PDB file of C-alpha atoms in Angstrom:
ATOM      1  CA  MET A   1      98.035  12.752 -30.483  1.00 94.00           C
ATOM      2  CA  ARG A   2     100.135  12.764 -27.602  1.00 98.00           C
ATOM      3  CA  THR A   3      97.428  12.549 -24.853  1.00 98.00           C
ATOM      4  CA  VAL A   4      97.819  12.241 -20.809  1.00 98.00           C
ATOM      5  CA  VAL A   5      95.239  10.925 -18.878  1.00 98.00           C
ATOM      6  CA  PHE A   6      94.670  12.175 -15.566  1.00 98.00           C
ATOM      7  CA  GLY A   7      93.640   9.486 -12.968  1.00 97.00           C
ATOM      8  CA  ALA A   8      94.114   7.012 -15.618  1.00 97.00           C
ATOM      9  CA  THR A   9      93.822   3.738 -12.218  1.00 96.00           C
ATOM     10  CA  GLY A  10      91.008   4.505 -11.887  1.00 95.00           C
ATOM     11  CA  PRO A  11      87.910   3.241 -12.878  1.00 95.00           C
ATOM     12  CA  THR A  12      86.557   6.210 -15.724  1.00 97.00           C
ATOM     13  CA  GLY A  13      90.920   6.353 -16.383  1.00 97.00           C
ATOM     14  CA  ARG A  14      91.170   2.933 -17.155  1.00 97.00           C
ATOM     15  CA  GLN A  15      88.250   3.245 -19.844  1.00 98.00           C
ATOM     16  CA  ILE A  16      89.758   6.653 -21.563  1.00 98.00           C
ATOM     17  CA  THR A  17      93.006   4.580 -21.690  1.00 98.00           C
ATOM     18  CA  GLN A  18      91.862   1.897 -22.810  1.00 97.00           C
ATOM     19  CA  GLN A  19      89.970   3.583 -25.959  1.00 98.00           C
ATOM     20  CA  ALA A  20      93.084   6.239 -26.472  1.00 98.00           C
ATOM     21  CA  LEU A  21      94.948   3.712 -27.059  1.00 98.00           C
ATOM     22  CA  ALA A  22      92.172   1.574 -29.290  1.00 97.00           C
ATOM     23  CA  ALA A  23      92.111   4.905 -31.538  1.00 97.00           C
ATOM     24  CA  GLY A  24      96.039   5.581 -31.620  1.00 97.00           C
ATOM     25  CA  HIS A  25      96.576   7.990 -29.138  1.00 98.00           C
ATOM     26  CA  GLU A  26      99.592   8.010 -27.761  1.00 98.00           C
ATOM     27  CA  VAL A  27      98.761   7.620 -24.011  1.00 98.00           C
ATOM     28  CA  VAL A  28     100.968   8.905 -20.849  1.00 98.00           C
ATOM     29  CA  ALA A  29      98.672   7.739 -17.921  1.00 98.00           C
ATOM     30  CA  VAL A  30      99.494   9.563 -15.193  1.00 98.00           C
ATOM     31  CA  THR A  31      98.564   7.524 -11.427  1.00 96.00           C
ATOM     32  CA  ARG A  32      99.792   7.180  -7.269  1.00 94.00           C
ATOM     33  CA  ARG A  33      99.531   3.389  -8.651  1.00 94.00           C
ATOM     34  CA  PRO A  34     101.995   3.108 -11.436  1.00 94.00           C
ATOM     35  CA  HIS A  35     102.628  -0.511 -11.044  1.00 93.00           C
ATOM     36  CA  ASP A  36      98.701  -0.915 -11.676  1.00 92.00           C
ATOM     37  CA  VAL A  37      99.533  -0.359 -15.134  1.00 92.00           C
ATOM     38  CA  ARG A  38      99.971  -2.758 -17.480  1.00 90.00           C
ATOM     39  CA  PRO A  39     102.810  -1.835 -20.119  1.00 91.00           C
ATOM     40  CA  ARG A  40     101.515  -1.762 -23.728  1.00 93.00           C
ATOM     41  CA  ALA A  41     102.452  -0.559 -26.816  1.00 96.00           C
ATOM     42  CA  GLY A  42     101.798   3.378 -27.092  1.00 97.00           C
ATOM     43  CA  LEU A  43     101.921   3.849 -23.499  1.00 98.00           C
ATOM     44  CA  THR A  44     103.352   5.586 -20.819  1.00 97.00           C
ATOM     45  CA  VAL A  45     103.188   5.945 -16.843  1.00 97.00           C
ATOM     46  CA  VAL A  46     103.889   8.484 -14.754  1.00 97.00           C
ATOM     47  CA  GLY A  47     103.614   8.084 -11.099  1.00 96.00           C
ATOM     48  CA  ALA A  48     102.901  11.405 -10.329  1.00 96.00           C
ATOM     49  CA  ASP A  49     100.406  12.682  -7.842  1.00 96.00           C
ATOM     50  CA  VAL A  50      98.333  15.257  -8.900  1.00 97.00           C
ATOM     51  CA  THR A  51      98.224  17.487  -5.981  1.00 96.00           C
ATOM     52  CA  ASP A  52     102.620  17.737  -6.951  1.00 97.00           C
ATOM     53  CA  PRO A  53     103.241  20.603  -8.780  1.00 98.00           C
ATOM     54  CA  GLU A  54     105.965  19.718 -10.106  1.00 97.00           C
ATOM     55  CA  ALA A  55     105.085  15.897 -10.938  1.00 97.00           C
ATOM     56  CA  VAL A  56     102.055  17.214 -12.708  1.00 98.00           C
ATOM     57  CA  ASP A  57     104.451  19.596 -14.622  1.00 98.00           C
ATOM     58  CA  ARG A  58     107.031  16.980 -15.897  1.00 97.00           C
ATOM     59  CA  ALA A  59     103.287  15.315 -17.063  1.00 97.00           C
ATOM     60  CA  VAL A  60     102.077  17.601 -19.284  1.00 98.00           C
ATOM     61  CA  ALA A  61     105.103  18.333 -20.465  1.00 98.00           C
ATOM     62  CA  GLY A  62     105.021  18.030 -24.649  1.00 97.00           C
ATOM     63  CA  SER A  63     101.745  16.803 -24.870  1.00 98.00           C
ATOM     64  CA  ASP A  64      98.847  17.599 -26.815  1.00 98.00           C
ATOM     65  CA  ALA A  65      95.797  17.506 -24.655  1.00 98.00           C
ATOM     66  CA  VAL A  66      94.968  16.748 -21.270  1.00 98.00           C
ATOM     67  CA  LEU A  67      91.995  14.302 -20.584  1.00 98.00           C
ATOM     68  CA  SER A  68      91.144  14.644 -16.741  1.00 98.00           C
ATOM     69  CA  SER A  69      89.135  12.017 -15.199  1.00 98.00           C
ATOM     70  CA  LEU A  70      90.197  12.483 -10.799  1.00 97.00           C
ATOM     71  CA  GLY A  71      87.848  10.751  -8.667  1.00 91.00           C
ATOM     72  CA  VAL A  72      86.907  10.016  -4.581  1.00 88.00           C
ATOM     73  CA  PRO A  73      84.993   8.538  -3.085  1.00 84.00           C
ATOM     74  CA  LEU A  74      81.612  10.210  -1.605  1.00 81.00           C
ATOM     75  CA  THR A  75      83.027  11.117   2.125  1.00 84.00           C
ATOM     76  CA  PRO A  76      81.159  14.207   4.542  1.00 86.00           C
ATOM     77  CA  LYS A  77      85.028  14.910   5.121  1.00 90.00           C
ATOM     78  CA  PRO A  78      87.001  17.719   3.235  1.00 93.00           C
ATOM     79  CA  ILE A  79      87.933  16.946   0.247  1.00 96.00           C
ATOM     80  CA  SER A  80      90.518  19.118  -2.157  1.00 96.00           C
ATOM     81  CA  VAL A  81      91.718  16.739  -5.225  1.00 97.00           C
ATOM     82  CA  TYR A  82      89.045  17.722  -7.816  1.00 98.00           C
ATOM     83  CA  SER A  83      90.345  21.599  -7.477  1.00 98.00           C
ATOM     84  CA  ARG A  84      93.779  22.231  -6.792  1.00 98.00           C
ATOM     85  CA  GLY A  85      94.691  18.772  -9.293  1.00 98.00           C
ATOM     86  CA  ASN A  86      93.200  21.236 -11.862  1.00 98.00           C
ATOM     87  CA  ALA A  87      94.615  24.063 -10.363  1.00 98.00           C
ATOM     88  CA  ASN A  88      97.940  22.855 -10.665  1.00 98.00           C
ATOM     89  CA  ILE A  89      97.224  20.548 -14.273  1.00 98.00           C
ATOM     90  CA  ILE A  90      96.131  23.926 -15.667  1.00 98.00           C
ATOM     91  CA  ALA A  91      99.309  25.944 -14.650  1.00 98.00           C
ATOM     92  CA  ALA A  92     100.848  23.037 -15.964  1.00 98.00           C
ATOM     93  CA  MET A  93      99.063  23.282 -19.460  1.00 98.00           C
ATOM     94  CA  HIS A  94     100.504  27.027 -19.272  1.00 98.00           C
ATOM     95  CA  ARG A  95     103.476  26.630 -18.956  1.00 98.00           C
ATOM     96  CA  HIS A  96     103.830  24.189 -21.513  1.00 98.00           C
ATOM     97  CA  GLY A  97     101.282  25.820 -23.954  1.00 98.00           C
ATOM     98  CA  VAL A  98      98.963  23.312 -24.237  1.00 98.00           C
ATOM     99  CA  ARG A  99      95.316  24.048 -25.010  1.00 98.00           C
ATOM    100  CA  ARG A 100      93.192  21.428 -24.897  1.00 98.00           C
ATOM    101  CA  LEU A 101      91.424  20.614 -21.494  1.00 98.00           C
ATOM    102  CA  VAL A 102      88.582  17.938 -20.128  1.00 98.00           C
ATOM    103  CA  THR A 103      87.968  17.048 -17.549  1.00 98.00           C
ATOM    104  CA  VAL A 104      85.424  15.609 -15.198  1.00 98.00           C
ATOM    105  CA  SER A 105      82.742  17.237 -13.369  1.00 98.00           C
ATOM    106  CA  SER A 106      78.761  15.901 -12.247  1.00 97.00           C
ATOM    107  CA  SER A 107      75.306  16.455 -13.168  1.00 97.00           C
ATOM    108  CA  VAL A 108      74.521  17.634  -9.576  1.00 95.00           C
ATOM    109  CA  LEU A 109      76.445  20.782 -10.278  1.00 95.00           C
ATOM    110  CA  ASP A 110      73.469  21.558 -12.718  1.00 95.00           C
ATOM    111  CA  PRO A 111      70.573  23.292 -10.323  1.00 91.00           C
ATOM    112  CA  THR A 112      67.808  21.728 -13.210  1.00 94.00           C
ATOM    113  CA  TRP A 113      69.287  18.622 -12.834  1.00 95.00           C
ATOM    114  CA  ARG A 114      66.173  16.660 -12.341  1.00 94.00           C
ATOM    115  CA  PRO A 115      65.944  13.497 -14.021  1.00 95.00           C
ATOM    116  CA  SER A 116      62.346  13.191 -15.275  1.00 95.00           C
ATOM    117  CA  GLY A 117      60.417   9.783 -13.907  1.00 94.00           C
ATOM    118  CA  GLU A 118      63.043   8.727 -11.422  1.00 93.00           C
ATOM    119  CA  PHE A 119      60.906  10.131  -8.361  1.00 90.00           C
ATOM    120  CA  PHE A 120      62.367   7.921  -5.608  1.00 87.00           C
ATOM    121  CA  PHE A 121      66.060   8.992  -6.963  1.00 87.00           C
ATOM    122  CA  ASN A 122      64.880  12.433  -6.918  1.00 89.00           C
ATOM    123  CA  ASN A 123      62.939  12.895  -3.725  1.00 90.00           C
ATOM    124  CA  VAL A 124      64.804   9.903  -1.509  1.00 88.00           C
ATOM    125  CA  LEU A 125      68.287   9.661  -2.567  1.00 83.00           C
ATOM    126  CA  ASP A 126      69.303  12.997  -4.713  1.00 83.00           C
ATOM    127  CA  PRO A 127      69.131  14.436  -1.230  1.00 81.00           C
ATOM    128  CA  LEU A 128      70.599  11.877   0.949  1.00 79.00           C
ATOM    129  CA  PHE A 129      73.913  11.071  -0.944  1.00 76.00           C
ATOM    130  CA  ASN A 130      74.818  13.598  -3.738  1.00 78.00           C
ATOM    131  CA  ARG A 131      73.294  16.642  -1.501  1.00 76.00           C
ATOM    132  CA  ARG A 132      74.964  14.924   2.347  1.00 77.00           C
ATOM    133  CA  VAL A 133      77.302  12.795   2.137  1.00 78.00           C
ATOM    134  CA  GLY A 134      78.305  13.717  -0.983  1.00 83.00           C
ATOM    135  CA  ARG A 135      78.213  17.558  -0.466  1.00 91.00           C
ATOM    136  CA  THR A 136      82.372  17.954   0.035  1.00 95.00           C
ATOM    137  CA  ALA A 137      82.795  16.286  -3.012  1.00 94.00           C
ATOM    138  CA  HIS A 138      80.740  18.467  -5.149  1.00 95.00           C
ATOM    139  CA  GLU A 139      81.474  21.388  -3.394  1.00 97.00           C
ATOM    140  CA  ASP A 140      84.915  20.883  -4.710  1.00 97.00           C
ATOM    141  CA  MET A 141      83.960  19.852  -8.095  1.00 98.00           C
ATOM    142  CA  ARG A 142      82.404  24.131  -7.994  1.00 98.00           C
ATOM    143  CA  ARG A 143      85.933  25.676  -6.537  1.00 98.00           C
ATOM    144  CA  MET A 144      87.428  23.266  -9.970  1.00 98.00           C
ATOM    145  CA  GLU A 145      84.425  24.072 -12.623  1.00 98.00           C
ATOM    146  CA  THR A 146      85.506  28.274 -11.404  1.00 98.00           C
ATOM    147  CA  LEU A 147      89.291  27.425 -12.068  1.00 98.00           C
ATOM    148  CA  VAL A 148      88.638  25.943 -15.742  1.00 98.00           C
ATOM    149  CA  ARG A 149      86.113  27.937 -16.602  1.00 98.00           C
ATOM    150  CA  GLU A 150      88.937  30.983 -15.526  1.00 98.00           C
ATOM    151  CA  SER A 151      91.686  29.953 -17.423  1.00 97.00           C
ATOM    152  CA  ASP A 152      91.822  30.739 -20.971  1.00 95.00           C
ATOM    153  CA  LEU A 153      92.455  27.246 -21.781  1.00 98.00           C
ATOM    154  CA  ASP A 154      89.784  25.444 -24.430  1.00 98.00           C
ATOM    155  CA  TRP A 155      88.694  23.547 -22.185  1.00 98.00           C
ATOM    156  CA  THR A 156      85.420  20.897 -21.442  1.00 98.00           C
ATOM    157  CA  ILE A 157      83.694  20.009 -18.462  1.00 98.00           C
ATOM    158  CA  ALA A 158      82.118  16.579 -18.715  1.00 98.00           C
ATOM    159  CA  ARG A 159      78.977  16.205 -16.741  1.00 98.00           C
ATOM    160  CA  PRO A 160      78.366  12.359 -15.993  1.00 98.00           C
ATOM    161  CA  SER A 161      75.241  11.859 -13.783  1.00 96.00           C
ATOM    162  CA  GLY A 162      74.675   8.582 -11.658  1.00 92.00           C
ATOM    163  CA  LEU A 163      78.083   5.987 -12.759  1.00 94.00           C
ATOM    164  CA  PHE A 164      78.230   2.597 -13.492  1.00 94.00           C
ATOM    165  CA  ASP A 165      80.569   0.220 -15.308  1.00 94.00           C
ATOM    166  CA  HIS A 166      79.344  -1.426 -18.530  1.00 95.00           C
ATOM    167  CA  PRO A 167      81.387  -3.468 -21.205  1.00 93.00           C
ATOM    168  CA  THR A 168      81.308  -1.465 -24.314  1.00 96.00           C
ATOM    169  CA  THR A 169      80.432   2.133 -25.243  1.00 97.00           C
ATOM    170  CA  THR A 170      76.571   2.714 -26.298  1.00 97.00           C
ATOM    171  CA  ARG A 171      74.560   5.307 -28.818  1.00 95.00           C
ATOM    172  CA  TYR A 172      74.838   8.002 -25.390  1.00 98.00           C
ATOM    173  CA  GLU A 173      73.745  11.392 -25.641  1.00 98.00           C
ATOM    174  CA  VAL A 174      75.315  14.929 -24.768  1.00 98.00           C
ATOM    175  CA  ALA A 175      74.228  18.114 -24.298  1.00 98.00           C
ATOM    176  CA  GLU A 176      74.788  21.273 -22.890  1.00 98.00           C
ATOM    177  CA  ASN A 177      75.391  22.171 -19.555  1.00 97.00           C
ATOM    178  CA  VAL A 178      72.967  18.922 -18.269  1.00 97.00           C
ATOM    179  CA  ALA A 179      70.874  16.353 -20.058  1.00 98.00           C
ATOM    180  CA  ASP A 180      67.245  14.479 -18.549  1.00 97.00           C
ATOM    181  CA  GLY A 181      68.792  11.063 -17.775  1.00 97.00           C
ATOM    182  CA  LEU A 182      69.851   9.111 -13.735  1.00 95.00           C
ATOM    183  CA  PHE A 183      72.904   7.207 -14.944  1.00 96.00           C
ATOM    184  CA  THR A 184      76.047   7.627 -17.060  1.00 98.00           C
ATOM    185  CA  ALA A 185      78.204   4.346 -18.051  1.00 98.00           C
ATOM    186  CA  ARG A 186      81.985   5.012 -17.697  1.00 98.00           C
ATOM    187  CA  ALA A 187      82.391   3.341 -20.671  1.00 98.00           C
ATOM    188  CA  ASP A 188      80.433   6.395 -22.722  1.00 98.00           C
ATOM    189  CA  LEU A 189      81.838   9.096 -20.496  1.00 98.00           C
ATOM    190  CA  ALA A 190      85.400   8.228 -21.731  1.00 98.00           C
ATOM    191  CA  ALA A 191      84.201   8.121 -25.218  1.00 98.00           C
ATOM    192  CA  SER A 192      82.893  11.358 -24.949  1.00 98.00           C
ATOM    193  CA  MET A 193      85.217  12.623 -23.520  1.00 98.00           C
ATOM    194  CA  LEU A 194      87.768  11.162 -25.958  1.00 98.00           C
ATOM    195  CA  ALA A 195      86.068  12.122 -28.852  1.00 98.00           C
ATOM    196  CA  GLN A 196      86.057  15.895 -27.612  1.00 97.00           C
ATOM    197  CA  VAL A 197      89.961  16.039 -27.816  1.00 96.00           C
ATOM    198  CA  THR A 198      89.330  16.033 -31.761  1.00 94.00           C
ATOM    199  CA  ASP A 199      85.616  18.132 -32.042  1.00 95.00           C
ATOM    200  CA  ASP A 200      84.952  21.953 -30.748  1.00 95.00           C
ATOM    201  CA  ARG A 201      81.775  21.741 -30.062  1.00 96.00           C
ATOM    202  CA  PHE A 202      81.830  21.956 -25.969  1.00 98.00           C
ATOM    203  CA  VAL A 203      84.780  23.705 -26.191  1.00 98.00           C
ATOM    204  CA  LYS A 204      84.561  26.654 -23.089  1.00 98.00           C
ATOM    205  CA  ARG A 205      81.638  24.686 -21.923  1.00 98.00           C
ATOM    206  CA  ALA A 206      79.994  22.091 -19.976  1.00 98.00           C
ATOM    207  CA  MET A 207      79.005  18.881 -21.567  1.00 98.00           C
ATOM    208  CA  ALA A 208      76.722  16.540 -20.429  1.00 98.00           C
ATOM    209  CA  VAL A 209      76.939  12.941 -20.631  1.00 98.00           C
ATOM    210  CA  ILE A 210      74.159  10.104 -20.444  1.00 98.00           C
ATOM    211  CA  THR A 211      73.222   6.250 -21.181  1.00 98.00           C
ATOM    212  CA  THR A 212      69.718   5.597 -22.268  1.00 95.00           C
ATOM    213  CA  GLU A 213      70.396   2.009 -23.514  1.00 94.00           C
ATOM    214  CA  VAL A 214      71.734  -0.027 -20.532  1.00 95.00           C
ATOM    215  CA  ARG A 215      70.352   0.738 -17.113  1.00 91.00           C
ATOM    216  CA  PRO A 216      71.470  -1.101 -14.218  1.00 88.00           C
ATOM    217  CA  SER A 217      69.797  -1.964 -10.701  1.00 75.00           C
ATOM    218  CA  ILE A 218      70.152   1.684  -8.061  1.00 70.00           C
ATOM    219  CA  ALA A 219      70.206  -0.798  -5.371  1.00 65.00           C
ATOM    220  CA  GLY A 220      73.361  -2.516  -6.823  1.00 65.00           C
ATOM    221  CA  LEU A 221      75.118   0.447  -7.781  1.00 66.00           C
ATOM    222  CA  LEU A 222      74.451   1.978  -4.357  1.00 63.00           C
ATOM    223  CA  TRP A 223      76.335  -0.729  -2.944  1.00 60.00           C
ATOM    224  CA  ARG A 224      78.912  -0.717  -5.325  1.00 58.00           C
ATOM    225  CA  GLU A 225      79.882   2.787  -5.723  1.00 55.00           C
ATOM    226  CA  ALA A 226      79.315   4.131  -2.033  1.00 54.00           C
ATOM    227  CA  ILE A 227      79.633   0.625   0.024  1.00 48.00           C
ATOM    228  CA  THR A 228      82.215  -0.884  -1.566  1.00 43.00           C
ATOM    229  CA  LYS A 229      84.444   1.610  -2.345  1.00 47.00           C
ATOM    230  CA  LYS A 230      85.120   2.740   1.456  1.00 43.00           C
ATOM    231  CA  LYS A 231      86.340  -0.928   1.953  1.00 37.00           C
ATOM    232  CA  LYS A 232      88.627  -0.126  -0.403  1.00 35.00           C
TER     233      LYS A 232
END
C-alpha cells in the first residue's frame, strides 16, 4: 500500500513513517525538511510545503491513503496550517481518486472532554493553555474538521489528548469523539492512525485516542511541549 504522510519530520509524523515502513507500506514522506529524513528501503521523501497546492498534488498522486500529522507550537498568533493544508490535501485526493484520509486534530475540540480525576488540569491548565494560549490553533483545527467532514472522502479525524513521547506503543484505547484520558503517547497515536488505513470502524467519524499504561510528568510535559518548542 502506498501511504502518504504529511508532517513526516514532526514528532508524530516520524512515528507514523517508522511504523508504516515496519508494516510493509510504501511510504511517501512529505516535509519541508527533506534532508532530515534518513533514506530507507520503501521510503520516498518529498520536499513540499503543505500550503502549496501544486506540491501537495504531486505528493498525493498515485497513493492509496493519506495520513496528515500536521502540527505547530501553540501561539496566540493566527494559525491556518491545519485548515489550509488539509484543504489542499482534500482537493488533491479528489483529483487523483484517493479515498482514505486520516488527519490529526485534538480532544480539546470536544466540549465534553473533561478527564476524570484531573482537577488541576481541568480547572487550571486547560483554561490557561488550551483555551487561551492554544486558542488560535484549536480554532484552526475546528475549521479543518469542518472541511474534512464536508468532503466526500472516507475520512477519520484522530483526536489525541496531551501528546508526549514514549519509545514504544502501548495497549492504547480508542473511542468515538471523546475518551476519558489526559494523555496520548505519540507512538500510540501513530499506531491508531495507521490501523485506520485498513479498518473502517471510524470511517466518517472522529476517533479519540488515549494512553493509559504510562503517564508523563505534567510539569515536564509543559516544559517540553510549550516552552522548549517555542525556542526552536
